[in-house]
Short mmCIF file of C-alpha atoms (C1' of nucleotides) in Angstrom, two decimals:
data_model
loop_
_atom_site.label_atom_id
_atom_site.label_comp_id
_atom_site.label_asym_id
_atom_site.label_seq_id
_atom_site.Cartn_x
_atom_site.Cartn_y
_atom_site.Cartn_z
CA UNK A 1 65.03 79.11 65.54
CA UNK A 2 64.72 82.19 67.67
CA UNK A 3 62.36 83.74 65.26
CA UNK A 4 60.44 80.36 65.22
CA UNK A 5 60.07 80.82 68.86
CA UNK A 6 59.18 84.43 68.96
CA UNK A 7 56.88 83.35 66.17
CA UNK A 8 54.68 80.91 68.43
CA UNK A 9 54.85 82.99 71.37
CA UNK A 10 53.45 86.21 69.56
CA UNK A 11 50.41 83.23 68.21
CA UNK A 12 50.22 81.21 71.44
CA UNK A 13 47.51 83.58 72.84
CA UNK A 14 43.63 83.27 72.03
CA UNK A 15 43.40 87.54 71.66
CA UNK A 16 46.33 87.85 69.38
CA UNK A 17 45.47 84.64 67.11
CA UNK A 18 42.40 86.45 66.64
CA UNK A 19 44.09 89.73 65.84
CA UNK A 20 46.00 87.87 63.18
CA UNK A 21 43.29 86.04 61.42
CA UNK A 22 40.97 89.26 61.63
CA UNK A 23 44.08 90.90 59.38
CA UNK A 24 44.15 88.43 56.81
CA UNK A 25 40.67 88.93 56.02
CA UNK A 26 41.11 92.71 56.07
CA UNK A 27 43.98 94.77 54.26
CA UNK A 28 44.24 96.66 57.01
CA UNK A 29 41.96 97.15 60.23
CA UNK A 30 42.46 100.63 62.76
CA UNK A 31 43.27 99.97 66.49
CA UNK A 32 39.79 100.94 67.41
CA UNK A 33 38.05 98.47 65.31
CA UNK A 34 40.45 95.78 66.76
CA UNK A 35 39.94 96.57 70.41
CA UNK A 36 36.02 96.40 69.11
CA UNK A 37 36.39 92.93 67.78
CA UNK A 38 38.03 91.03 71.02
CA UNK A 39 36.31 93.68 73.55
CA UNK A 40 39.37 94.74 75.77
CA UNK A 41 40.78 98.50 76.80
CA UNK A 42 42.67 99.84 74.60
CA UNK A 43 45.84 99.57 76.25
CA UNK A 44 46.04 95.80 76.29
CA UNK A 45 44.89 95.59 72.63
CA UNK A 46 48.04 98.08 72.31
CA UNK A 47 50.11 95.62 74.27
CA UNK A 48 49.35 92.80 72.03
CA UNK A 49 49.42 94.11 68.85
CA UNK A 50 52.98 95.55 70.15
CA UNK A 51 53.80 92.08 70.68
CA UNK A 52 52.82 90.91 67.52
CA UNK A 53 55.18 93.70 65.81
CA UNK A 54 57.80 92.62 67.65
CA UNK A 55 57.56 89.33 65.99
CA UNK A 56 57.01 90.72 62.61
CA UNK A 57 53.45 89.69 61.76
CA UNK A 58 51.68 92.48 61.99
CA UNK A 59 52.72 96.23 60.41
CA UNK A 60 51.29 99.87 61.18
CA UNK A 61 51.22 102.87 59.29
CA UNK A 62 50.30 106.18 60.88
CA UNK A 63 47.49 108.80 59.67
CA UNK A 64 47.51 111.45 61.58
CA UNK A 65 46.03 110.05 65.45
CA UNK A 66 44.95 106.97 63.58
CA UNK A 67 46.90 103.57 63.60
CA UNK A 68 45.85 101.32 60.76
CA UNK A 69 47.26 97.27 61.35
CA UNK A 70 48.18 95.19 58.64
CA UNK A 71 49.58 91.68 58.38
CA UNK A 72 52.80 90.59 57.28
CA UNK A 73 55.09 87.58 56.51
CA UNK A 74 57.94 88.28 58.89
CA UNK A 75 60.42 86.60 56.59
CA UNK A 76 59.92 85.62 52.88
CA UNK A 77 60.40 82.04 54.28
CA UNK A 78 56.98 81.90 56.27
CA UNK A 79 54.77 81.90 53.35
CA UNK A 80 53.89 78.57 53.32
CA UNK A 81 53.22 78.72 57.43
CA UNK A 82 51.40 81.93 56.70
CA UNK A 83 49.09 80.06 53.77
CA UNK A 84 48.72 76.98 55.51
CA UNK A 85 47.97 79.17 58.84
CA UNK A 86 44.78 81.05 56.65
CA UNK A 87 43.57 77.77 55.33
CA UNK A 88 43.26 76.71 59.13
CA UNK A 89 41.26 79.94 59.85
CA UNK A 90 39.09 79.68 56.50
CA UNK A 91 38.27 76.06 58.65
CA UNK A 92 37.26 77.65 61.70
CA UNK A 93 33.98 78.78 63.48
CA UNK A 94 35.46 80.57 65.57
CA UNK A 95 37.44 82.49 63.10
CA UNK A 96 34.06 83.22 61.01
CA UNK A 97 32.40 84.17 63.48
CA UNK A 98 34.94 87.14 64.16
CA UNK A 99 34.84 87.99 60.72
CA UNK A 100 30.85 88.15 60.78
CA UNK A 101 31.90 90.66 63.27
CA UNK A 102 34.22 92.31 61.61
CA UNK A 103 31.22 92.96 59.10
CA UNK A 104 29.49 94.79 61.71
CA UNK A 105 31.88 96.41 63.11
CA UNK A 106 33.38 98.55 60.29
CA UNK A 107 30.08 99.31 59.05
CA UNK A 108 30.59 102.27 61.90
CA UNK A 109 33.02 104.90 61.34
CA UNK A 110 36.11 104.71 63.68
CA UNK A 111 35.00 107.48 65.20
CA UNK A 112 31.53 106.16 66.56
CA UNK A 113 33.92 103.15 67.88
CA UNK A 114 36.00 105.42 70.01
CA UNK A 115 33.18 107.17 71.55
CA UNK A 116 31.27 103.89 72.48
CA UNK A 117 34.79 102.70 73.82
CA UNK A 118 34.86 105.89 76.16
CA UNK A 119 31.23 105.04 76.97
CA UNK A 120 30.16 107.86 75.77
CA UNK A 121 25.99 107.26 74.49
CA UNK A 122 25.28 108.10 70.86
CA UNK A 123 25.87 111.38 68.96
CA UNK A 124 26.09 114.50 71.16
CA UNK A 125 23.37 116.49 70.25
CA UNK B 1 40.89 77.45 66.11
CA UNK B 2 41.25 75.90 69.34
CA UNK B 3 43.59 73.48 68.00
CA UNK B 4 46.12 75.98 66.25
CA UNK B 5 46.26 77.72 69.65
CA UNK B 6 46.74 74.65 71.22
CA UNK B 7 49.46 73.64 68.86
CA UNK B 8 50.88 76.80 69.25
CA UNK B 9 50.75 77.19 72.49
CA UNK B 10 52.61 73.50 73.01
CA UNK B 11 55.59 75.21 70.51
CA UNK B 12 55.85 78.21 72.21
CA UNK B 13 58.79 77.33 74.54
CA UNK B 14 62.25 76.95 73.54
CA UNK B 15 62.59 73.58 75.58
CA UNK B 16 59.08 72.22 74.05
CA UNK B 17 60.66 73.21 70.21
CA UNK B 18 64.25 71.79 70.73
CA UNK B 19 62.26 68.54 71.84
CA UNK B 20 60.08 69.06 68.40
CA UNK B 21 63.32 69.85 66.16
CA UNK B 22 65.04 66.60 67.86
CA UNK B 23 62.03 63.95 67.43
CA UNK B 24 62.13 65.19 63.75
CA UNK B 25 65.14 63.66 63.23
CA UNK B 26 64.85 60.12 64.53
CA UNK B 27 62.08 58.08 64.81
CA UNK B 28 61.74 58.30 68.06
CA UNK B 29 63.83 59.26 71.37
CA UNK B 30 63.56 57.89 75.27
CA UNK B 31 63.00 59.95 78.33
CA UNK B 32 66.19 59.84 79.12
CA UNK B 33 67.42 61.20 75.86
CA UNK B 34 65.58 64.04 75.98
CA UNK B 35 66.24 64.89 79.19
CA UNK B 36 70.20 64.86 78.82
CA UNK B 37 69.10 66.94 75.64
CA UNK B 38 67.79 69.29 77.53
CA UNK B 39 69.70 69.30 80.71
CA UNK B 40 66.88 69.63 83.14
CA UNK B 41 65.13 67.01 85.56
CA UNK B 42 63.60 63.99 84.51
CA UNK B 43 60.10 65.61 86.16
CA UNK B 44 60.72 68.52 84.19
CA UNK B 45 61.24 67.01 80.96
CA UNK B 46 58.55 64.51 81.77
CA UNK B 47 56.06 67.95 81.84
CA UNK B 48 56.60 69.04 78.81
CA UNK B 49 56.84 65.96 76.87
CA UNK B 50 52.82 65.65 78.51
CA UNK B 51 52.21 69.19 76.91
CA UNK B 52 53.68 67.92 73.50
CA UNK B 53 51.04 65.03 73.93
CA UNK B 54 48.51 66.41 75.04
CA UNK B 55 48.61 69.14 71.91
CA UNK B 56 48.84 65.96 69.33
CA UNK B 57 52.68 66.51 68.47
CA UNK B 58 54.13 63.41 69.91
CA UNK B 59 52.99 60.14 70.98
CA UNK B 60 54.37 57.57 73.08
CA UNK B 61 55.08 54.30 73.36
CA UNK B 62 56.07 51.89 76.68
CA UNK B 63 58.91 49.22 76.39
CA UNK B 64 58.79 47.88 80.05
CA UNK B 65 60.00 50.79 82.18
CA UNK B 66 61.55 52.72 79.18
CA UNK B 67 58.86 55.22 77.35
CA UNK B 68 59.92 56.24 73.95
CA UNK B 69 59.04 59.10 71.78
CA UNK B 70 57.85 60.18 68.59
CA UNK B 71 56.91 63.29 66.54
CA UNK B 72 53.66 63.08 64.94
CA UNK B 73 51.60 65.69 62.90
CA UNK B 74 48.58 66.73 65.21
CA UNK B 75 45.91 66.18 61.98
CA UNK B 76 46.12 65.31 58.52
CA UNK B 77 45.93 68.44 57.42
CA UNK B 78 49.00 70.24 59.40
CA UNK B 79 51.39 67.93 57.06
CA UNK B 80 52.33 71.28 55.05
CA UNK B 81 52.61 73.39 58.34
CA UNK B 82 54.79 70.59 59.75
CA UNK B 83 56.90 70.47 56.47
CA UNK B 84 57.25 73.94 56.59
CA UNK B 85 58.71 73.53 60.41
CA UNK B 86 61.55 71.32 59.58
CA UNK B 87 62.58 72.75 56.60
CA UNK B 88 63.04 76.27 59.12
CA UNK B 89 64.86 73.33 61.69
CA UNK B 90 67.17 72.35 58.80
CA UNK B 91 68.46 76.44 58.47
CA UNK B 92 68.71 76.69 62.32
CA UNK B 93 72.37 76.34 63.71
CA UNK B 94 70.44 76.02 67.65
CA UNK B 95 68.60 72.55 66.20
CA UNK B 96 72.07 71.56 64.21
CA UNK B 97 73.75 72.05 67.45
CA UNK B 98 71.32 69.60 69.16
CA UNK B 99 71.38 67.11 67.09
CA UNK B 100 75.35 66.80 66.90
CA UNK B 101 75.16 66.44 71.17
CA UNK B 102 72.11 63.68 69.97
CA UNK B 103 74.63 61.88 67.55
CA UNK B 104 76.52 61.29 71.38
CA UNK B 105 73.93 61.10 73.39
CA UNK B 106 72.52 58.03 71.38
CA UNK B 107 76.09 56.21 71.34
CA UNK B 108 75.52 55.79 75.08
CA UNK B 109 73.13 52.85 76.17
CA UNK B 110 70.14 54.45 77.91
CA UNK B 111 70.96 52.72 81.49
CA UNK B 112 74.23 54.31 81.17
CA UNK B 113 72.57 58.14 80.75
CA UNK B 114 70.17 57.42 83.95
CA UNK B 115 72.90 56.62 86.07
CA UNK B 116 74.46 59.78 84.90
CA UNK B 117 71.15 61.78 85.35
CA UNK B 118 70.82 59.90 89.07
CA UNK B 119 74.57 61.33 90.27
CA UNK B 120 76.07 57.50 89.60
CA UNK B 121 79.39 57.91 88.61
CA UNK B 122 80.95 55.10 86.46
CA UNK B 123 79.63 51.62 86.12
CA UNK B 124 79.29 49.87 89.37
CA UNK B 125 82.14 47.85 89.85
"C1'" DT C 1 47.96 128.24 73.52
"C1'" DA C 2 44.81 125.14 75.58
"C1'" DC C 3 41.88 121.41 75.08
"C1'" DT C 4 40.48 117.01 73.07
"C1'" DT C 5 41.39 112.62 71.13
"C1'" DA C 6 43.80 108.23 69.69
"C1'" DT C 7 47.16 105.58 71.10
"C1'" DT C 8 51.09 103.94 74.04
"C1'" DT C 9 53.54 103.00 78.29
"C1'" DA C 10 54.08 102.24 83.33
"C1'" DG C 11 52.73 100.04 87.27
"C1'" DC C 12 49.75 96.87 89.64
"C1'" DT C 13 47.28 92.49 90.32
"C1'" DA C 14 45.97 87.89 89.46
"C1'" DA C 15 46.76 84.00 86.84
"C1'" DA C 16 49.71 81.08 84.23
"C1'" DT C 17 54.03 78.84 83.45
"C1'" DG C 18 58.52 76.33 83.95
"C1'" DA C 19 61.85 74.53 86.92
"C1'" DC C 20 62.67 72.24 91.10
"C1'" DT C 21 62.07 68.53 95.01
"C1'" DA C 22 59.46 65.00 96.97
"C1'" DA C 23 56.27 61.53 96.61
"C1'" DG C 24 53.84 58.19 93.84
"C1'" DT C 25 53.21 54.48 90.21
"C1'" DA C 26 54.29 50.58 87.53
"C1'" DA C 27 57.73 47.49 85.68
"C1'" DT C 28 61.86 44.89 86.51
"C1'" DG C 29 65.42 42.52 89.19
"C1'" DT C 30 66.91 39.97 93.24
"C1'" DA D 1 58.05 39.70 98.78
"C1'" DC D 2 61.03 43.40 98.68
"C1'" DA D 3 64.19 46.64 96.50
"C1'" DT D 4 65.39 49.17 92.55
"C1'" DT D 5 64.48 51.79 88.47
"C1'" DA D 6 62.22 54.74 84.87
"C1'" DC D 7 59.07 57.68 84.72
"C1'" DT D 8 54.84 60.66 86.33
"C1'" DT D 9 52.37 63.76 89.34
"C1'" DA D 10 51.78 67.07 93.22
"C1'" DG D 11 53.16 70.97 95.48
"C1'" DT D 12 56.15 75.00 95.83
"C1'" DC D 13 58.58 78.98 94.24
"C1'" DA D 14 60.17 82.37 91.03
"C1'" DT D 15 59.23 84.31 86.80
"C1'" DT D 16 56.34 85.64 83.06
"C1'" DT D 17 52.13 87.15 81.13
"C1'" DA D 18 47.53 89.41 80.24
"C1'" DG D 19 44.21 92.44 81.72
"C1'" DC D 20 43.28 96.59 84.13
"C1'" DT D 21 43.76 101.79 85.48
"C1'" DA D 22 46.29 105.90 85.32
"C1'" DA D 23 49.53 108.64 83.24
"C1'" DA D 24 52.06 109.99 79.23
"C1'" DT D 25 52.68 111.13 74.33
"C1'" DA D 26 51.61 112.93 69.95
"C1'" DA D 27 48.29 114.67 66.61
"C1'" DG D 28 44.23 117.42 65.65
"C1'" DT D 29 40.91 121.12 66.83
"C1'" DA D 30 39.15 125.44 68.69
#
DNA sequence: TACTTATTTAGCTAAATGACTAAGTAATGT
DNA sequence: ACATTACTTAGTCATTTAGCTAAATAAGTA
C-alpha cells in the first residue's frame, strides 16, 4: 500500500494531475511544452514532474539538452486505475480544455517556447 | 477533474487510506473504532473522517451519541476505480495487518474502547 | 576553450496539512 | 436540571509542500 500512497500523493495536486492527463493524450510531450501548458518556471515544473517519476507515472528519455515526458503504468497492476483514470479525463472540461491547448502549443517548435519562457520577444533579427 | 483531485487528494494520506482499506471490509465502523485503528485522538480521527466525507468516500450515520461509518463510491462511475482499490488492499500486508487488530478491536463493546481512549482503566467497579 | 541553452537542484517564503489540546455541541443518564 | 459521554470544531504548533529565484549541471555551439 506504500505505492498506493505514493500513487495519490504524486496525483493529489491540480499541476501534476494536469501533467498526467496532458501525457495520455500525447506519446510524449518536452519539458518546455509542459511548463507552457500549466504556466510556471521551469524549475517547479521540474520539481513536479520529478515527483511524478518518483512514483512511476511518468518516464523521460534524453536527446541531447532536450527532456521528452512520457506516461507510464507504474506497475502492470494499475491498468485498470490508469484506464478508468483516462475515461475520467476524456469526461472533463477542464482536461479538454488543456488539451485544446496542447494543440496550440506544439504547433511552435520547442525552441520558440524556450525563448518566450526567457521572455525573450520574437525571432532575433 | 475537480472531483478526481478531490478524491485524490482525500486518499493521499496514509491515515485517510488505512481508514478507506478498513471501511472496505465491514459495513461500517464507529468513531471509536477507527480511532483505536489508528491510534491517534478522537479530534484527530474525527478530521479526517470529515475529509473522507466531504470527498464522497464515506458517509455517516448517527445512532444516539455513537456515529458510524461507511465506505461509499464517490459516483457511479468510480465503481471500477474503487474495485481496482481493494483488489490492491487485498495484496497489501499494511491493510491485512489492520484488519487482524480490527478482528480485536470489534470483539470489544464500543463503551469499553472509549473508556480506554479516555485513560479509564478497567470497568468501574 | 568559452559561451549559450535546457534542465535540475538548493534555499527561501508562504501556504497547506496533520496532530495535538481545549472548548463546544448534542444525546444520554441520573 | 445537571452531569456525563461521544463526537466535532477552533486554535496552535510543527512539518510538509508548491512556487519562486539563483545557482549548478550537462549538452550543444561558436
Amino acid at each position: 500500500m506504500k505505492m498506493l500512497l505514493t500513487v495519490f500523493k504524486a496525483l493529489a495536486d491540480s499541476n501534476r494531475l494536469r501533467i498526467i492527463a496532458a501525457l495520455t493524450q500525447y506519446d510524449e510531450l518536452c519539458a518546455t511544452q509542459i511548463i507552457e501548458l500549466l504556466q510556471v518556471k521551469g524549475a517547479s515544473a521540474s520539481r513536479q514532474l520529478g515527483i511524478l517519476m518518483s512514483a512511476g507515472l511518468v518516464e523521460s528519455r534524453r536527446d541531447g539538452r532536450w527532456v521528452y515526458y512520457s506516461f507510464q503504468a507504474p506497475q502492470s497492476d494499475y491498468k485498470s486505475f490508469i484506464e478508468w483514470m483516462k475515461a475520467e479525463f476524456e469526461k472533463s472540461a477542464l482536461v479538454q480544455q488543456d488539451i485544446k491547448l496542447l494543440e496550440g502549443i506544439t504547433k511552435y517548435a520547442p525552441e520558440e517556447l524556450c525563448r518566450r519562457q526567457r521572455g525573450i520577444k520574437c525571432c532575433p533579427v
